[in-house]
Amino acid sequence: MTAANPVTTAREDGILVARIANPPVNALSAAVRAGLLAAAREAAADASVKALVLAAEGRTFIAGADITEFGKPPVPPSLPEVIDALEALDKPVVAAINGAALGGGLEVALGCHARIAAPGAKLGLPEVKLGILPGAGGTQRLPRLIGAAAAARLASEGEPVDAAKAAQLGIVDAVAEGDLLAAAKAKALALVGTAPRRASALTDKLTPATREEFEQAAAAIAKKAGDNPSVAAILDCVRLTFDTPFAQGMAAEREAFKRLVADDRSKAMRHLFFAERESSRIPGQPKGTTARPVAKAAVIGAGTMGGGIAMCFANAGIPVTVIETSEEGLQRGLERVGQTYDISVKRGSLKPEERERRMGRITGKVGLEAAADADIVIEAAFEEMGVKKDIFGTLDRVAKPGAVLATNTSYLNVDEIAAATSRPGDVLGMHFFSPANVMKLLEVVRAEKTSPDALATAVEIGRKLAKVPVTVGVCFGFVGNRMLSKRTAEVERLLLEGASPSDIDAALAAFGFRMGACAMGDLAGLDIGWRIRKATGKKAPVADALCEAGRLGQKTGAGYYRYEKGDRTPHPDPAVTAIIEKLAAERGITRRAIPQQELIERLVFPMINEGARILEEGVAYRPGDIDVIWLYGYNWPAQNGGPMFYAGLAGLPHIVERLDRFAEQTGDESLRPAALLRRLAAEGRSFADLKESDVAALSAGAAPAKAPAAGA
Ligand code: CAA
């Protein structure tokens, strides 16, 4: 099958079967669109053809529009044109849906007169996740087929439904018990001679009662979505189905699509879609490297982190031993895991029997010898080099040959930890983010001597645990926390210069973060950073003073904010203002009101600067990797694409100018723009223009580079 001819037709049992083969996911490229249109015309023109069945080869039906074509000049035929032609046929048209029918893929199926799905199929309209809306009739046909409220929910949430749910909603006519194609053909033949059921012409779901139901659903959706323009456009377009002819609704949908797809917001979200996929590729892996098999895991430490990591394994169906130094510590940890599962059961997101199955996969043991039969061991003990070295020294003795030995350290040197063993090739970092059972990011830290197959194992296991694994090199704090530390330092300075914790959090909220830095600190516990600072001899006057005053965050009812008992709402606290004012006075700082835009730039630009240094050193392989890390590890707002993508939106020359100004203002020379940032700004380029090979070349001469050149 060539890419030029990705749709082939065959006459089978009086039916024209059009097969789509456009690997890997049958995206609707111009050639696929042309092929589908040709198939519709072929079916119409041949009197011996009784019906048309659309089927797809490979692992999926159609993953949607070809996202790589967005923003480029349109190539005819357009997708709405193709779908109209399919729907207009007077002969039955049936979609045989295997795998995913997403976005434009589902819209093609909605243009058919009937849909049969394989049991494992997933159907959905994920466009909202790309900052757009369904642009080929999804907002017009789906409400007419299944009702406006259900259609609005599906399109605004963007989550696919499985075949059974799709049948229940009325998206598909049936779920095939056996052979999918045979079932679709049988359906097509059964429809011969009947009036085609065209979704665009259905009216029975458009009643005053369903309108009321839709408006209620729309109000709830709009409230939850805030100022998300994709969701607003989806609701507007779906609403049109009640009183506007189909063609006019289609025109409105097209206009909204064109507006949204040209917006920076959608560009940022599309960037993240591809960056996430690219981040799973590890440069420098020898051809043929395969992951080691993992049937059993062990987690050292039953604290919050260890417990969360153990849950990830149990959720993925992998038996895991949790190891502690004492029976009490172990019991406390296992109880906490049980309680976390209980909350899910109570909320209805986990069935009680599934809770039991998951708990059944977790075994608690005292003593490192219990790691002997694990294929992968993840250490989540105290953040102290001495403790880590002791553990890895013992693991070296007790772990079975070939076991991957990972540390969950969030900033310690993994090379040094690896050196405590006689098998550094098996050692690497697997840095989970808190809460480990929820956050999707996994920083996989490739140490100097980590072997390719150990690295491949960590990445593959990460994916099995439903994480997004991003491989990074060794440095203090790796990528995410190293950049975060720059923001934290600015929080300290800004508090002393005149901002309040609420000002800082409001600025970050205005930027798009769901939680500000101070509220996040209170949630995580201010003592974590305090302990690290004490161990490393660093100081943070405000945070240190809060901790010294017993204000450790939510757990003590006070941190940057004050909390009422049993309530997580942060309240500004005059006691904090007093602490900060005293510290500022001691330092001779005259506090001032700082405009919100300045707060945002002071908080975000130093992080971008550190990201540039990280690229210079080769600690991250690609700017997009940094963006993915911030998206999944720290809830960076997707609509501006991650710190490095956002730099392009803010303008590199502007960032350079501001960083120079901040350095002068604060006397902190480390705020001066990184050489890479200056160079790109001078050349009129952005980070998005940097390829993996550029980064590899940059870091080739840099001292701490851990990334071998691409393809090495
Ligand atoms: N366009 C172009 N490329 C796509 C694509 C698309 N719609 N969907 C996936 N790909 C590419 C990926 O970039 C990846 O490429 P590389 O191998 O080069 O990295 C490759 O296909 C495989 O993708 P995944 O790694 O994601 O494979 P998977 O098996 O894990 O997941 C999938 C498959 C569920 C289909 C997933 O790829 C996916 O969710 N795709 C996007 C679906 C989507 O958002 N569709 C809506 C498009 S917009 C639209 O359709 C607008 C409209 O109304 C007209």
CSV table of C-alpha atoms in Angstrom, one decimal, residues 356-532:
chain,number,residue,atom,x,y,z
A,356,GLU,CA,-9.3,-5.9,47.0
A,357,ARG,CA,-7.5,-7.2,43.9
A,358,ARG,CA,-5.1,-4.2,43.9
A,359,MET,CA,-4.4,-4.5,47.6
A,360,GLY,CA,-3.8,-8.2,47.1
A,361,ARG,CA,-1.0,-7.3,44.7
A,362,ILE,CA,0.8,-5.4,47.5
A,363,THR,CA,2.9,-7.3,50.0
A,364,GLY,CA,4.6,-5.7,52.9
A,365,LYS,CA,8.0,-6.9,54.2
A,366,VAL,CA,10.6,-5.7,56.7
A,367,GLY,CA,14.3,-5.8,55.5
A,368,LEU,CA,15.9,-5.3,52.1
A,369,GLU,CA,16.3,-9.1,51.6
A,370,ALA,CA,12.7,-9.0,50.5
A,371,ALA,CA,13.8,-7.3,47.2
A,372,ALA,CA,15.6,-10.5,46.2
A,373,ASP,CA,13.0,-11.7,43.7
A,374,ALA,CA,12.1,-8.3,42.2
A,375,ASP,CA,12.8,-7.5,38.5
A,376,ILE,CA,12.8,-3.8,39.3
A,377,VAL,CA,13.5,-2.1,42.7
A,378,ILE,CA,12.5,1.5,43.3
A,379,GLU,CA,14.0,3.1,46.3
A,380,ALA,CA,11.9,5.8,47.9
A,381,ALA,CA,13.6,6.3,51.2
A,382,PHE,CA,15.0,9.4,52.9
A,383,GLU,CA,16.6,12.0,50.7
A,384,GLU,CA,20.1,11.6,52.2
A,385,MET,CA,23.1,10.4,50.2
A,386,GLY,CA,24.3,8.2,53.1
A,387,VAL,CA,21.0,6.4,53.4
A,388,LYS,CA,20.8,5.9,49.6
A,389,LYS,CA,24.3,4.6,49.4
A,390,ASP,CA,23.7,2.1,52.2
A,391,ILE,CA,20.5,0.9,50.5
A,392,PHE,CA,22.1,0.5,47.1
A,393,GLY,CA,25.1,-1.2,48.7
A,394,THR,CA,22.8,-3.8,50.2
A,395,LEU,CA,20.7,-4.1,47.1
A,396,ASP,CA,23.9,-4.9,45.2
A,397,ARG,CA,24.2,-7.9,47.4
A,398,VAL,CA,20.6,-9.1,47.6
A,399,ALA,CA,18.9,-8.1,44.3
A,400,LYS,CA,18.9,-10.7,41.6
A,401,PRO,CA,21.2,-10.3,38.6
A,402,GLY,CA,19.7,-8.2,35.9
A,403,ALA,CA,17.3,-6.4,38.3
A,404,VAL,CA,16.9,-2.7,37.5
A,405,LEU,CA,17.8,-0.7,40.5
A,406,ALA,CA,16.1,2.7,40.5
A,407,THR,CA,16.1,5.6,42.9
A,408,ASN,CA,13.2,8.0,43.3
A,409,THR,CA,15.5,10.8,44.5
A,410,SER,CA,14.3,14.2,43.5
A,411,TYR,CA,17.7,15.9,43.4
A,412,LEU,CA,20.6,13.7,44.5
A,413,ASN,CA,23.4,12.6,42.2
A,414,VAL,CA,22.4,9.3,40.6
A,415,ASP,CA,26.0,8.6,39.4
A,416,GLU,CA,27.1,8.7,43.1
A,417,ILE,CA,24.3,6.4,44.1
A,418,ALA,CA,25.2,4.0,41.2
A,419,ALA,CA,28.8,4.0,42.4
A,420,ALA,CA,27.7,2.3,45.6
A,421,THR,CA,27.0,-0.8,43.7
A,422,SER,CA,29.2,-3.2,41.6
A,423,ARG,CA,26.6,-2.9,38.8
A,424,PRO,CA,26.1,0.7,37.9
A,425,GLY,CA,24.7,-0.3,34.5
A,426,ASP,CA,21.5,-1.4,36.3
A,427,VAL,CA,21.1,1.8,38.2
A,428,LEU,CA,19.1,4.9,37.2
A,429,GLY,CA,16.6,7.4,38.6
A,430,MET,CA,12.8,7.0,38.3
A,431,HIS,CA,11.6,10.3,39.7
A,432,PHE,CA,7.8,10.2,40.4
A,433,PHE,CA,5.8,13.3,41.2
A,434,SER,CA,3.6,13.7,44.2
A,435,PRO,CA,0.9,12.2,44.6
A,436,ALA,CA,2.7,9.4,42.7
A,437,ASN,CA,-0.5,7.5,42.0
A,438,VAL,CA,-2.0,10.5,40.3
A,439,MET,CA,0.7,12.7,38.6
A,440,LYS,CA,1.5,11.4,35.1
A,441,LEU,CA,5.1,12.5,34.9
A,442,LEU,CA,8.0,10.2,35.3
A,443,GLU,CA,11.5,11.7,35.0
A,444,VAL,CA,13.8,8.8,34.0
A,445,VAL,CA,17.3,9.8,35.0
A,446,ARG,CA,20.0,8.3,32.8
A,447,ALA,CA,23.2,8.1,34.8
A,448,GLU,CA,26.7,8.0,33.3
A,449,LYS,CA,26.8,4.2,33.3
A,450,THR,CA,23.2,3.3,32.9
A,451,SER,CA,22.9,0.5,30.3
A,452,PRO,CA,20.6,0.9,27.3
A,453,ASP,CA,18.4,-2.0,28.3
A,454,ALA,CA,18.0,-0.8,31.9
A,455,LEU,CA,17.0,2.6,30.5
A,456,ALA,CA,14.5,1.0,28.1
A,457,THR,CA,13.1,-1.1,30.9
A,458,ALA,CA,12.4,2.0,33.1
A,459,VAL,CA,10.7,3.8,30.2
A,460,GLU,CA,8.6,0.8,29.2
A,461,ILE,CA,7.6,0.1,32.8
A,462,GLY,CA,6.7,3.8,33.1
A,463,ARG,CA,4.3,3.6,30.3
A,464,LYS,CA,2.8,0.4,31.8
A,465,LEU,CA,2.2,2.4,34.9
A,466,ALA,CA,0.3,4.9,32.8
A,467,LYS,CA,3.0,7.6,33.2
A,468,VAL,CA,4.6,9.8,30.6
A,469,PRO,CA,8.3,8.9,31.0
A,470,VAL,CA,10.8,11.6,29.9
A,471,THR,CA,14.5,10.7,30.0
A,472,VAL,CA,16.8,13.3,31.4
A,473,GLY,CA,20.4,13.5,32.5
A,474,VAL,CA,22.0,13.9,36.0
A,475,CYS,CA,22.1,17.3,37.6
A,476,PHE,CA,20.8,18.8,40.9
A,477,GLY,CA,17.0,18.6,40.8
A,478,PHE,CA,17.1,17.1,37.2
A,479,VAL,CA,14.9,19.1,34.9
A,480,GLY,CA,11.6,19.8,36.7
A,481,ASN,CA,12.8,20.6,40.2
A,482,ARG,CA,15.9,22.5,38.9
A,483,MET,CA,13.6,24.9,37.1
A,484,LEU,CA,11.2,25.0,39.9
A,485,SER,CA,14.0,26.1,42.3
A,486,LYS,CA,14.4,29.3,40.1
A,487,ARG,CA,10.7,30.1,40.6
A,488,THR,CA,10.9,29.4,44.3
A,489,ALA,CA,13.9,31.8,44.6
A,490,GLU,CA,11.8,34.5,42.9
A,491,VAL,CA,8.9,33.8,45.2
A,492,GLU,CA,11.2,34.6,48.2
A,493,ARG,CA,12.5,37.8,46.6
A,494,LEU,CA,9.1,39.0,45.5
A,495,LEU,CA,7.6,38.4,49.0
A,496,LEU,CA,10.4,40.6,50.5
A,497,GLU,CA,10.0,43.2,47.8
A,498,GLY,CA,6.3,43.7,48.5
A,499,ALA,CA,4.1,41.0,47.1
A,500,SER,CA,1.8,38.9,49.3
A,501,PRO,CA,1.4,35.1,48.9
A,502,SER,CA,-2.0,35.9,47.5
A,503,ASP,CA,-0.5,38.3,44.9
A,504,ILE,CA,1.9,35.6,43.8
A,505,ASP,CA,-0.7,32.9,43.6
A,506,ALA,CA,-3.1,35.3,41.7
A,507,ALA,CA,-0.4,36.1,39.2
A,508,LEU,CA,0.2,32.4,38.6
A,509,ALA,CA,-3.5,31.8,38.3
A,510,ALA,CA,-3.8,34.6,35.8
A,511,PHE,CA,-1.0,32.9,33.8
A,512,GLY,CA,-3.1,29.7,33.9
A,513,PHE,CA,-1.8,27.6,36.8
A,514,ARG,CA,-4.5,25.8,38.7
A,515,MET,CA,-2.6,26.3,41.9
A,516,GLY,CA,-0.1,29.1,42.9
A,517,ALA,CA,3.3,28.5,44.3
A,518,CYS,CA,2.5,29.4,47.9
A,519,ALA,CA,-0.7,27.4,48.0
A,520,MET,CA,1.2,24.5,46.5
A,521,GLY,CA,4.0,24.8,49.1
A,522,ASP,CA,1.3,24.7,51.8
A,523,LEU,CA,-0.2,21.6,50.3
A,524,ALA,CA,3.0,19.7,49.9
A,525,GLY,CA,4.4,20.8,53.3
A,526,LEU,CA,7.0,23.6,53.7
A,527,ASP,CA,9.2,21.3,55.8
A,528,ILE,CA,10.2,19.3,52.7
A,529,GLY,CA,12.2,22.3,51.2
A,530,TRP,CA,13.3,23.3,54.7
A,531,ARG,CA,14.9,19.9,55.2
A,532,ILE,CA,16.7,20.0,51.8
